[in-house]
PDB file of C-alpha atoms in Angstrom:
ATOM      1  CA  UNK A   1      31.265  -7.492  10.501  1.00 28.00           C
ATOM      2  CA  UNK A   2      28.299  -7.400   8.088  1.00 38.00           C
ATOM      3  CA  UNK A   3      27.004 -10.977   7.375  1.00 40.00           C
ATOM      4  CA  UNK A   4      24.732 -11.852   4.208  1.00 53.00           C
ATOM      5  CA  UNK A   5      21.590 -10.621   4.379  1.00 69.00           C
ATOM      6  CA  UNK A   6      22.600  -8.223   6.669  1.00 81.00           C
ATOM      7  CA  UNK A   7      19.595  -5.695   6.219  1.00 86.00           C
ATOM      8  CA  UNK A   8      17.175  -8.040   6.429  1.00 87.00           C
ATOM      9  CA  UNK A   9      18.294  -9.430   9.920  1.00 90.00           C
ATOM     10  CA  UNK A  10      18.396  -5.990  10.926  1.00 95.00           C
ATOM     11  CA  UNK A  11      15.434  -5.262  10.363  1.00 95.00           C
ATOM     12  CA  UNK A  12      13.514  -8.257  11.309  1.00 95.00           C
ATOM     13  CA  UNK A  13      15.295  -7.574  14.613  1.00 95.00           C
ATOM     14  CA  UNK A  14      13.823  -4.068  14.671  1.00 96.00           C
ATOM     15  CA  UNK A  15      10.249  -5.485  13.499  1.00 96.00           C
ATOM     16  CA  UNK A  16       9.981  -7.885  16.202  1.00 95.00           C
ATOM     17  CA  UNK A  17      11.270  -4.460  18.940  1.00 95.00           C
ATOM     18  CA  UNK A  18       9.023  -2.474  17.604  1.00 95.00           C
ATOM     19  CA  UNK A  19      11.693   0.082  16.196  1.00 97.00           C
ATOM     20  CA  UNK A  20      12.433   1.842  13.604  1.00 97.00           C
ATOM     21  CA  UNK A  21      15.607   2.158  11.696  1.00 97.00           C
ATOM     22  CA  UNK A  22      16.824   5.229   9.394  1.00 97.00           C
ATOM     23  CA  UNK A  23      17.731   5.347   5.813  1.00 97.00           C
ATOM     24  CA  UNK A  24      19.179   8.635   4.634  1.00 97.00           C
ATOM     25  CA  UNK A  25      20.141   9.646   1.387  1.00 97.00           C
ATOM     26  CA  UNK A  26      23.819  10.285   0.070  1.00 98.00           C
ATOM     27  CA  UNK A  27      23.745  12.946  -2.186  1.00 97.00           C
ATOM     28  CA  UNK A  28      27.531  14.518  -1.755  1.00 97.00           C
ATOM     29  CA  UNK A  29      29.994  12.335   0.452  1.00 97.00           C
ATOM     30  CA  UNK A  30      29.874  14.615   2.484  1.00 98.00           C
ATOM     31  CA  UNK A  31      26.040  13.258   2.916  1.00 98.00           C
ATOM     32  CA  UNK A  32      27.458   9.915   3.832  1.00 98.00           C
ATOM     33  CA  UNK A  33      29.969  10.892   6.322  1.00 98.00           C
ATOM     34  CA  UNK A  34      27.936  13.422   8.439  1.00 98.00           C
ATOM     35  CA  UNK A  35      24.921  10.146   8.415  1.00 98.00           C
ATOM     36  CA  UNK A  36      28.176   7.980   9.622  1.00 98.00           C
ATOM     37  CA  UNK A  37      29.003  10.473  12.077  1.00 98.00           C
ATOM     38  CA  UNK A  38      25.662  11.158  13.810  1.00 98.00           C
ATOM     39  CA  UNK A  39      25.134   7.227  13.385  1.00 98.00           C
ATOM     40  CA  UNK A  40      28.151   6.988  15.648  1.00 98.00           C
ATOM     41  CA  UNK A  41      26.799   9.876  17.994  1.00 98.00           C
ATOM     42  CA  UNK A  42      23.728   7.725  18.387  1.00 98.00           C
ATOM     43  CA  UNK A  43      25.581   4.430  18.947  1.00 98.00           C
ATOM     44  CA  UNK A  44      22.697   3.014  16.711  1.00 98.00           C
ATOM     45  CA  UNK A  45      22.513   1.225  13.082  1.00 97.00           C
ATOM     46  CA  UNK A  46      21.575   3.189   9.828  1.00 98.00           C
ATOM     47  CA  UNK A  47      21.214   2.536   6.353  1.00 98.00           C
ATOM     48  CA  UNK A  48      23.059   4.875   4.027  1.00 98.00           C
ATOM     49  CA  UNK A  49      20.514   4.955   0.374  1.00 98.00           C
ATOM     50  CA  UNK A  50      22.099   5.840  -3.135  1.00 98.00           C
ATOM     51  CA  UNK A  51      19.521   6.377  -5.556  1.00 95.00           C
ATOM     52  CA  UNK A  52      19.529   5.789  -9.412  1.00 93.00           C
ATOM     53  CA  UNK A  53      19.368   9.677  -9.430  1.00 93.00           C
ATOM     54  CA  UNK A  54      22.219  10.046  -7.429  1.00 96.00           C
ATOM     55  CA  UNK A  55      24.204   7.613  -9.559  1.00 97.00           C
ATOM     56  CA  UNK A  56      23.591   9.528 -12.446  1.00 95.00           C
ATOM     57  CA  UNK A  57      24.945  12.854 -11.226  1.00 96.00           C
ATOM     58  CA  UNK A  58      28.137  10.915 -10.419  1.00 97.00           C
ATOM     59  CA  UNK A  59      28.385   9.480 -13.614  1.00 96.00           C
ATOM     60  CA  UNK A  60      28.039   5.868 -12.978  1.00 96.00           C
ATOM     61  CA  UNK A  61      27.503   3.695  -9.989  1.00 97.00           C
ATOM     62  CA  UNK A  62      30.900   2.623  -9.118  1.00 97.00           C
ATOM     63  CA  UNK A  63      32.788   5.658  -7.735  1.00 96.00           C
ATOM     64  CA  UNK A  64      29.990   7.161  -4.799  1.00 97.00           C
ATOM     65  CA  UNK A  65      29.568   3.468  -4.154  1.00 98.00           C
ATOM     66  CA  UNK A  66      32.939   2.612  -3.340  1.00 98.00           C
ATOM     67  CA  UNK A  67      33.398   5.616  -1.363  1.00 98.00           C
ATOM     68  CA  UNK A  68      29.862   5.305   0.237  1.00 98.00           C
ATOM     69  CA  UNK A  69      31.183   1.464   1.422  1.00 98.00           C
ATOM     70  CA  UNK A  70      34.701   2.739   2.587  1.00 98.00           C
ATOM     71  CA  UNK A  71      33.189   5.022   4.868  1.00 98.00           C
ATOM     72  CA  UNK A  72      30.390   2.204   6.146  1.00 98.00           C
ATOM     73  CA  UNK A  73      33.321  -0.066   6.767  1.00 97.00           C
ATOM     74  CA  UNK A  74      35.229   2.258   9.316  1.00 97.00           C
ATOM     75  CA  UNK A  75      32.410   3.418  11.316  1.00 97.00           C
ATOM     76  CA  UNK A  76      32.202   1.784  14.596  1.00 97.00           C
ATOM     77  CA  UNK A  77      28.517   1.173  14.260  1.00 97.00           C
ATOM     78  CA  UNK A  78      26.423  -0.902  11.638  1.00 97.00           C
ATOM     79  CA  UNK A  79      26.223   0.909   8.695  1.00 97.00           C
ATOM     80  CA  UNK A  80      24.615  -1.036   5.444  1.00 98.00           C
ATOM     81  CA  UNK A  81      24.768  -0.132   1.737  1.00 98.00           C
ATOM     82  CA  UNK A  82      21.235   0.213  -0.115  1.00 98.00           C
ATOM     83  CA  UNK A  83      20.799   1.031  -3.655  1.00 98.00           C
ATOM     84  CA  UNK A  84      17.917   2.827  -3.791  1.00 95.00           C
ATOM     85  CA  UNK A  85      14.822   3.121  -6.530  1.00 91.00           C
ATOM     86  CA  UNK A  86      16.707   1.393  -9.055  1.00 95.00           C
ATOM     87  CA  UNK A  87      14.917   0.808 -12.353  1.00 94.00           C
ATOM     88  CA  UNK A  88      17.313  -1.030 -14.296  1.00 95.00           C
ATOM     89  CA  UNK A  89      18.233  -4.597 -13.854  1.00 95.00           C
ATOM     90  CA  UNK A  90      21.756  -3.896 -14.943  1.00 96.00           C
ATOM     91  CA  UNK A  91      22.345  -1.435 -12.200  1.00 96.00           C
ATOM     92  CA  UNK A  92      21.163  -4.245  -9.494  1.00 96.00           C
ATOM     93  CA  UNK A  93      23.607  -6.737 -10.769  1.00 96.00           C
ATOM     94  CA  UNK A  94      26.509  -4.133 -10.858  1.00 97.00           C
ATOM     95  CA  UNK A  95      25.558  -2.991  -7.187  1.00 97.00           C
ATOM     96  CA  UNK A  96      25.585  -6.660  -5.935  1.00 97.00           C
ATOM     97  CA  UNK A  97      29.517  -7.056  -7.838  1.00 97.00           C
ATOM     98  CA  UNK A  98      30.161  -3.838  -5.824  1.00 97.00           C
ATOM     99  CA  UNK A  99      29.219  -5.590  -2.448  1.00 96.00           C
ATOM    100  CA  UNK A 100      25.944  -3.709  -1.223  1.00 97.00           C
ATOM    101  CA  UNK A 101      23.959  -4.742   1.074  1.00 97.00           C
ATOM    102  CA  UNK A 102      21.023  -4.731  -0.244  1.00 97.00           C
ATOM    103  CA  UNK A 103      18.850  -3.139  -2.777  1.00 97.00           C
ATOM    104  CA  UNK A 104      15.214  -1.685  -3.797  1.00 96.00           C
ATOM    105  CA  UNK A 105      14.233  -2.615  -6.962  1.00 96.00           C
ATOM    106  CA  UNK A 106      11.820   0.030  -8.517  1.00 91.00           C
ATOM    107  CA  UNK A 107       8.946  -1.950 -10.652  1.00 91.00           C
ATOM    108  CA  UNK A 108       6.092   0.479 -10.477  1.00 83.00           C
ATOM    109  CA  UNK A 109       6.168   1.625 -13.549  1.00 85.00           C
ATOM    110  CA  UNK A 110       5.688  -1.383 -15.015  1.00 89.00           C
ATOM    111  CA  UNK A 111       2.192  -3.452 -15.027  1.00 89.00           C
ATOM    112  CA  UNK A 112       1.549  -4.964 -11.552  1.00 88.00           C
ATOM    113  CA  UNK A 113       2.392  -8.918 -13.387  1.00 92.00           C
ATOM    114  CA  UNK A 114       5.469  -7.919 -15.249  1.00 94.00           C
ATOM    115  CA  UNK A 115       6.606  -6.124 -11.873  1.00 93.00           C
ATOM    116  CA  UNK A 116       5.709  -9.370  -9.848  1.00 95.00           C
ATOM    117  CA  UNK A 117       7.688 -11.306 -12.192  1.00 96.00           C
ATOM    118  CA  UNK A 118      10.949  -8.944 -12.579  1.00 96.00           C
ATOM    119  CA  UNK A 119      10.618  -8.464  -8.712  1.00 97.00           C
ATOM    120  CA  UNK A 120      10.665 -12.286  -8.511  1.00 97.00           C
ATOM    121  CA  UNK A 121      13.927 -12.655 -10.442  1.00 97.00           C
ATOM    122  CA  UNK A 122      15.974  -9.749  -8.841  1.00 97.00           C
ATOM    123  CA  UNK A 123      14.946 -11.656  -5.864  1.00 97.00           C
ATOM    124  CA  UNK A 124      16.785 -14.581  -6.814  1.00 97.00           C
ATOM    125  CA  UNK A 125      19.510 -12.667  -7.874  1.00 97.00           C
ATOM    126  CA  UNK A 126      20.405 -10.949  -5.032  1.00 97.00           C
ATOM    127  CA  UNK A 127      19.857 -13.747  -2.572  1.00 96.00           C
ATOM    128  CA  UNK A 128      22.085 -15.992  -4.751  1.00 96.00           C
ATOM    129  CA  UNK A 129      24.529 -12.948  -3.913  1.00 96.00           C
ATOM    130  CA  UNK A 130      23.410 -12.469  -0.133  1.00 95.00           C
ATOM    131  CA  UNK A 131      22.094  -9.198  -0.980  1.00 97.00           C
ATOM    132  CA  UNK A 132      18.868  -8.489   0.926  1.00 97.00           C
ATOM    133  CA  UNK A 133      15.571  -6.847  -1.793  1.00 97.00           C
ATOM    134  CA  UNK A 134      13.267  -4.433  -1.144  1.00 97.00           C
ATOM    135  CA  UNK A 135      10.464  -3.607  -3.887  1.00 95.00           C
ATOM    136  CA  UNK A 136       7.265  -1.953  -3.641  1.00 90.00           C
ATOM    137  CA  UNK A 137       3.715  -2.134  -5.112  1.00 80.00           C
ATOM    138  CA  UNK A 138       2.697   0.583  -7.468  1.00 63.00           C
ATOM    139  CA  UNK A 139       4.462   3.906  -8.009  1.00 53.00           C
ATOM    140  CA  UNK A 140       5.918   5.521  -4.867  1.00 51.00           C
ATOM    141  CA  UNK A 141       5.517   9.334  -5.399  1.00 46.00           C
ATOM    142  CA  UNK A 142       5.634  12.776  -4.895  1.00 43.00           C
ATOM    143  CA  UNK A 143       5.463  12.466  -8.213  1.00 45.00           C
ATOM    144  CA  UNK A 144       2.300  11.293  -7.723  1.00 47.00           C
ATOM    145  CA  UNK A 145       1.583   7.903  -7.616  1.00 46.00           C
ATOM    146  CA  UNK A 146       1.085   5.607  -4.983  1.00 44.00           C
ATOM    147  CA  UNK A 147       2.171   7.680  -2.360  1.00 44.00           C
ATOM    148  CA  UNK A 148       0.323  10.738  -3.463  1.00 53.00           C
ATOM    149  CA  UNK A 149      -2.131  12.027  -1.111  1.00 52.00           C
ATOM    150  CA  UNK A 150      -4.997   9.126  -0.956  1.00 62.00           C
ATOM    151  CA  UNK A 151      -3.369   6.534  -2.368  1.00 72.00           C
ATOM    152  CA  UNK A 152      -3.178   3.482  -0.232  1.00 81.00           C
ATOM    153  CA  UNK A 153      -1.954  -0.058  -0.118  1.00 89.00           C
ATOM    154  CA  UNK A 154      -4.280  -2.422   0.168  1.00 91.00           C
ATOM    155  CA  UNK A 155      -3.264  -5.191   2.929  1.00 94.00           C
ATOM    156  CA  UNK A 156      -3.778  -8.530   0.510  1.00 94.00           C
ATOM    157  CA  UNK A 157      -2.386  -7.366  -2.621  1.00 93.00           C
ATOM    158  CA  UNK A 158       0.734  -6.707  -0.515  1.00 94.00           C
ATOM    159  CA  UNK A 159       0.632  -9.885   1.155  1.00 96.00           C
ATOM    160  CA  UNK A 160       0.163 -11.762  -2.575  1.00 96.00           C
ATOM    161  CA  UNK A 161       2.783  -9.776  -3.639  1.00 96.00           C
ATOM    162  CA  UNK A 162       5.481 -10.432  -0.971  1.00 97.00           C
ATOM    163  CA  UNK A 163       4.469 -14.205  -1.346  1.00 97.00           C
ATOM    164  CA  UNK A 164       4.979 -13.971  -5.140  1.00 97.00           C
ATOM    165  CA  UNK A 165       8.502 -11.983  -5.153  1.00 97.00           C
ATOM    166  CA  UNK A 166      10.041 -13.407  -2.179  1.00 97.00           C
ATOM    167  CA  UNK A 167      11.050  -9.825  -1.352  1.00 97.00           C
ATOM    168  CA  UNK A 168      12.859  -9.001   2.496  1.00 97.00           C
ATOM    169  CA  UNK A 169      10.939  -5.738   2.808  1.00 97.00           C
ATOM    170  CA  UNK A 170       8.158  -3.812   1.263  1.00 96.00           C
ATOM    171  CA  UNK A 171       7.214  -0.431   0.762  1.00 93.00           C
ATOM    172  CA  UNK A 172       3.772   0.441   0.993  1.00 91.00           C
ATOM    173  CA  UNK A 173       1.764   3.532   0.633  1.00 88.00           C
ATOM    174  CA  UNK A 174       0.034   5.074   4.170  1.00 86.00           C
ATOM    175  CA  UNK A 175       0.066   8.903   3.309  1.00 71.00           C
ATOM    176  CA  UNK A 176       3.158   9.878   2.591  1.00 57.00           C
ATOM    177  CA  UNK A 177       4.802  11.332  -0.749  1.00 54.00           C
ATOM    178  CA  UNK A 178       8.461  12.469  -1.781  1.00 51.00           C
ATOM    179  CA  UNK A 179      10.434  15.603  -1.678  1.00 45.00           C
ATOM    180  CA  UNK A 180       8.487  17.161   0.890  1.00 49.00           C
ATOM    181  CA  UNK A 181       9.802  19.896   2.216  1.00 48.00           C
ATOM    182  CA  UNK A 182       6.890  20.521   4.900  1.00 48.00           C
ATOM    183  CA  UNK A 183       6.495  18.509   7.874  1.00 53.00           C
ATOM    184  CA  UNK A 184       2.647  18.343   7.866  1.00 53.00           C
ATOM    185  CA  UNK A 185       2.006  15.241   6.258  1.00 61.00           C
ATOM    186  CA  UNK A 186       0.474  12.384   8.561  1.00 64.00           C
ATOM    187  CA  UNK A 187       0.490   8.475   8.134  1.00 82.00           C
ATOM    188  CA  UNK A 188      -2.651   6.150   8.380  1.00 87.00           C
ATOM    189  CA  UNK A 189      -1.496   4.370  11.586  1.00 90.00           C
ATOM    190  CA  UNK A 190      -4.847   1.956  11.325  1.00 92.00           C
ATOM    191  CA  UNK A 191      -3.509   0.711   7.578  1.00 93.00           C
ATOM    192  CA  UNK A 192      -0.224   0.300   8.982  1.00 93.00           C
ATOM    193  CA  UNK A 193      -1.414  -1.946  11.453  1.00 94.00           C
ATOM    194  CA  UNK A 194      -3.583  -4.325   9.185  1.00 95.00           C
ATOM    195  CA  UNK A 195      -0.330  -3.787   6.499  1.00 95.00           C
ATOM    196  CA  UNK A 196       2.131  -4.798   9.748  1.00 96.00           C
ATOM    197  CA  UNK A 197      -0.181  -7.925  10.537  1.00 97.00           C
ATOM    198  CA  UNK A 198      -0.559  -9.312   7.211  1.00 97.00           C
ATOM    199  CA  UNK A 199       2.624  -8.733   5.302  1.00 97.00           C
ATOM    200  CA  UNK A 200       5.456 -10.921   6.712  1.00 96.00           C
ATOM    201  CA  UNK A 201       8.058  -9.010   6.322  1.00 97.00           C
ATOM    202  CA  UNK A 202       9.322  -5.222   7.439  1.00 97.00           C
ATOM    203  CA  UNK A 203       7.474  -2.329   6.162  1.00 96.00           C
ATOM    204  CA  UNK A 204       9.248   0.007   4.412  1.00 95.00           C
ATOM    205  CA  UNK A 205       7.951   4.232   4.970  1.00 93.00           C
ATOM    206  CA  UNK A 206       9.003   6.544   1.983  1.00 87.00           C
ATOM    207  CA  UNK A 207       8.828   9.777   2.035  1.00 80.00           C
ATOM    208  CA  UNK A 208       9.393  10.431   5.724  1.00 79.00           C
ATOM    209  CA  UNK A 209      10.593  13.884   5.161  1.00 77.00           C
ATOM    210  CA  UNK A 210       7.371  15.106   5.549  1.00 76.00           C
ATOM    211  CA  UNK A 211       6.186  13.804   8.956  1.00 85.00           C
ATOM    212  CA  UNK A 212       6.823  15.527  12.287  1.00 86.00           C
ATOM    213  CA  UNK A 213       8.363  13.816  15.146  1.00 93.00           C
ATOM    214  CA  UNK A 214       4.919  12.809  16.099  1.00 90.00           C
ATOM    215  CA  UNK A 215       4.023  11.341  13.013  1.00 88.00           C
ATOM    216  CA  UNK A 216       7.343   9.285  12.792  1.00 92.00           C
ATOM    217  CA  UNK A 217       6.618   7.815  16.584  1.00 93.00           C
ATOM    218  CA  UNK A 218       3.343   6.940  15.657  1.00 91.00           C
ATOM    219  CA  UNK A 219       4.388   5.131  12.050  1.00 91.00           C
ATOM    220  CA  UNK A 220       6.854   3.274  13.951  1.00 95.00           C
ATOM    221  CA  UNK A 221       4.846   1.979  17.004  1.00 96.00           C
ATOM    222  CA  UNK A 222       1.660   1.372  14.333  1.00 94.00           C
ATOM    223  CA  UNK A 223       4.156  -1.098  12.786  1.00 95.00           C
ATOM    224  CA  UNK A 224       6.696   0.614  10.333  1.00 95.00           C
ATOM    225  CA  UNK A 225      10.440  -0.558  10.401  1.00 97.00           C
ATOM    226  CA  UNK A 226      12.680   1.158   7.562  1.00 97.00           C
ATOM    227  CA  UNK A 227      12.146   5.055   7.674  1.00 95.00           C
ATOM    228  CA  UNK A 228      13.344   6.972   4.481  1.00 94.00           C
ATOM    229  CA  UNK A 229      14.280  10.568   5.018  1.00 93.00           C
ATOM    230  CA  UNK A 230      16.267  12.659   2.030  1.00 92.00           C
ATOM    231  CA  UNK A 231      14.165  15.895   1.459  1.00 90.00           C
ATOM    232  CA  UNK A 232      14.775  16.777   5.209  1.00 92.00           C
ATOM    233  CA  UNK A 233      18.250  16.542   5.473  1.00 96.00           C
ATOM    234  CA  UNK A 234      18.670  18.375   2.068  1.00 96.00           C
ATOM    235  CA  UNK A 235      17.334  20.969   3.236  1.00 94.00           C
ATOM    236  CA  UNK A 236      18.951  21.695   6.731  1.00 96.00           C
ATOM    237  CA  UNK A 237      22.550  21.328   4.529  1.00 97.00           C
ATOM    238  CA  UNK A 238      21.172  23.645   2.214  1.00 97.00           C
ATOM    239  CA  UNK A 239      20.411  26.035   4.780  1.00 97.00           C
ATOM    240  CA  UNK A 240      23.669  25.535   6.663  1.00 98.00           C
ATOM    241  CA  UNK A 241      25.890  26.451   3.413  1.00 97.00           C
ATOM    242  CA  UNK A 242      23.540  29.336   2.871  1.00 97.00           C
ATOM    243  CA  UNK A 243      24.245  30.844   6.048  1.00 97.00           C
ATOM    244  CA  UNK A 244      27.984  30.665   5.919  1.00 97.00           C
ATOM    245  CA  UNK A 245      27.694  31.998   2.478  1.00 97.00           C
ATOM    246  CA  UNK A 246      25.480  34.739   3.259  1.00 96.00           C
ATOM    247  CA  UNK A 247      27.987  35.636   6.274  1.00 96.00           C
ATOM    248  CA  UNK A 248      31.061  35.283   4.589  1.00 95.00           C
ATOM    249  CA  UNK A 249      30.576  36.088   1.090  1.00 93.00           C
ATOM    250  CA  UNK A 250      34.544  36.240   0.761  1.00 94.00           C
ATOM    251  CA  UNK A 251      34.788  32.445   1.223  1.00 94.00           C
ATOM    252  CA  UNK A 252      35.660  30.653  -1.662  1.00 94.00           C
ATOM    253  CA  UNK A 253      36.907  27.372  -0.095  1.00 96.00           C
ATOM    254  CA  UNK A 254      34.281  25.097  -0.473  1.00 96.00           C
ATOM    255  CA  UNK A 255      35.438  23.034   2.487  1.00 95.00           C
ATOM    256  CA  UNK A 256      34.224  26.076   4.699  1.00 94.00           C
ATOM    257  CA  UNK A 257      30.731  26.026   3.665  1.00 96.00           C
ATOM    258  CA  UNK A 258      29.967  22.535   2.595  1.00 97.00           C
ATOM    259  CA  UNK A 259      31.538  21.760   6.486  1.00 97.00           C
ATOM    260  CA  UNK A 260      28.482  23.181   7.837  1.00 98.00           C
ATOM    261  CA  UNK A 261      25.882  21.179   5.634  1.00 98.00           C
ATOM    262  CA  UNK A 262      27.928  18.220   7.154  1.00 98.00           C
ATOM    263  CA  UNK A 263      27.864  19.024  10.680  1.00 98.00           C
ATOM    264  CA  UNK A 264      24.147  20.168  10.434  1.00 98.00           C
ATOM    265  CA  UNK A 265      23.398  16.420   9.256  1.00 98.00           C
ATOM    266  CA  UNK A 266      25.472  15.056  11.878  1.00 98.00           C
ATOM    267  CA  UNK A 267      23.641  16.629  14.481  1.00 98.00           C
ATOM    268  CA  UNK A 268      20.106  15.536  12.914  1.00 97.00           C
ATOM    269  CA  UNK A 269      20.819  12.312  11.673  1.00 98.00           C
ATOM    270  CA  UNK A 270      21.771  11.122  15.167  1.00 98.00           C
ATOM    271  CA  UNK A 271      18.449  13.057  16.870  1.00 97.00           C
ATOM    272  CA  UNK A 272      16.576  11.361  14.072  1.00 98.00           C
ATOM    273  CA  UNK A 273      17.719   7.610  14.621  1.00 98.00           C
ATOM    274  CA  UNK A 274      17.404   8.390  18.480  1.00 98.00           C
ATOM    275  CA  UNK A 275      13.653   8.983  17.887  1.00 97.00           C
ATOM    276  CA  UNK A 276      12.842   5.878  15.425  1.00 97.00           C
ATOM    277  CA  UNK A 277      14.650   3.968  18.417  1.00 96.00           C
ATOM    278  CA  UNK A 278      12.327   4.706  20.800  1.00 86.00           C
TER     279      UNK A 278
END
């Protein structure tokens, strides 16, 4: 049963363990039910993440949101609901009438007070609702931006900023950067610890694609709690239809192919949550 809240307590839980918890990417629903299934294979908690962008190739917000939450409801693990980069207020109010669990508001494109100050109502908003809030400082890239290579967070400003906003988790900025389809990125483990011991709440890691198995450990034990991952698993579906494709290029059932992206995100999404466990 998923109380209010409900990502936040998990992942102060995992904060104060030391662990880390997933959040993959929906894309298809077949994203969502392969991250269900290797949740399930793990016997462990993840977070499934629909993105503005993934809204908008479905054509609004409500149908891979219902679906997304009809599958979370019947899995026999804990499986939350998180909107994910949103940019527009109206899309955070029409996730919290939905019933998500939680979202991350997007600010970083505006000017650091105007983002403290629209993180600060959303805030209100969604705890009003009993919808946990995640926000960041800056721009979170790969499109440059705060997660481009060198960028940083600086320890303070995130501190002042989580006081200000009254956020339940932060993302921050430690070396990482979107849609990387490498694994040869690594994170500033020092910065995560002075980030872990002044911000008060769980640190949020973007852009996880691109760290090895290493790297992830290390993030995790340094003092990050909410790992991203999207590029990753893109890419071993991608692969997996490919190679059914490429085998059988009579198949023209779609359940065939797509069948294989599923089962290949099964299979990683559970090794993946395994390792942020510890």
């Amino acid at each position: 049963m998923i109380t209010d809240l409900a990502l936040s307590g998990l992942l102060d839980h995992a904060r104060t363990d030391a662990r880390g918890v997933g959040a993959f990417n929906v894309v298809l629903l077949e994203h969502a039910e392969a991250i269900v299934q290797g949740a399930e294979q793990a016997g462990l908690p993840v977070v499934l993440q629909i993105s503005e962008n993934c809204i908008r190739y479905h054509g609004g917000l409500a149908p891979i949101t219902t679906a997304t939450r009809a599958i979370a409801s019947a899995s026999t693990v804990q499986v939350l609901v998180h909107l994910d980069h949103v940019e527009d207020p109206d899309l955070v109010a029409a996730g919290i009438d939905l019933g998500v669990d939680s979202v991350m508001y997007d600010g970083s494109r505006l000017e650091p007070r105007a983002n403290e100050i629209a993180t600060r109502g959303l805030a209100d908003r969604c705890h009003a609702a009993g919808v946990a809030i995640e926000a960041e400082l800056g721009e979170v890239g790969g499109k440059d931006g705060v997660h481009a290579p060198g960028v940083r967070t600086d320890p303070t400003d995130a501190a002042a900023f989580v006081e200000a906003t009254g956020v339940d988790a932060l993302a921050v900025a430690v070396g990482t950067s979107h849609a990387m389809q490498t694994r040869e990125a690594s994170v500033d483990r020092e910065l995560v610890g002075r980030l872990r011991a002044a911000v008060p709440v769980p640190l949020v890691l973007h852009g996880s694609s691109g760290l090895s198995d290493d790297e992830l450990r290390g993030a995790v034990r340094a003092g990050m709690t909410k790992v991203n991952i999207s590029t990753h698993l893109n890419g071993l579906f991608t692969r997996a239809l490919r190679d059914v494709l490429d085998e059988r290029p009579d198949v023209v059932d779609p359940r065939r192919y797509v069948a294989a992206g599923r089962d290949a995100v099964a299979a990683e999404a559970a090794r993946l949550l395994t390792l942020l466990h510890g």
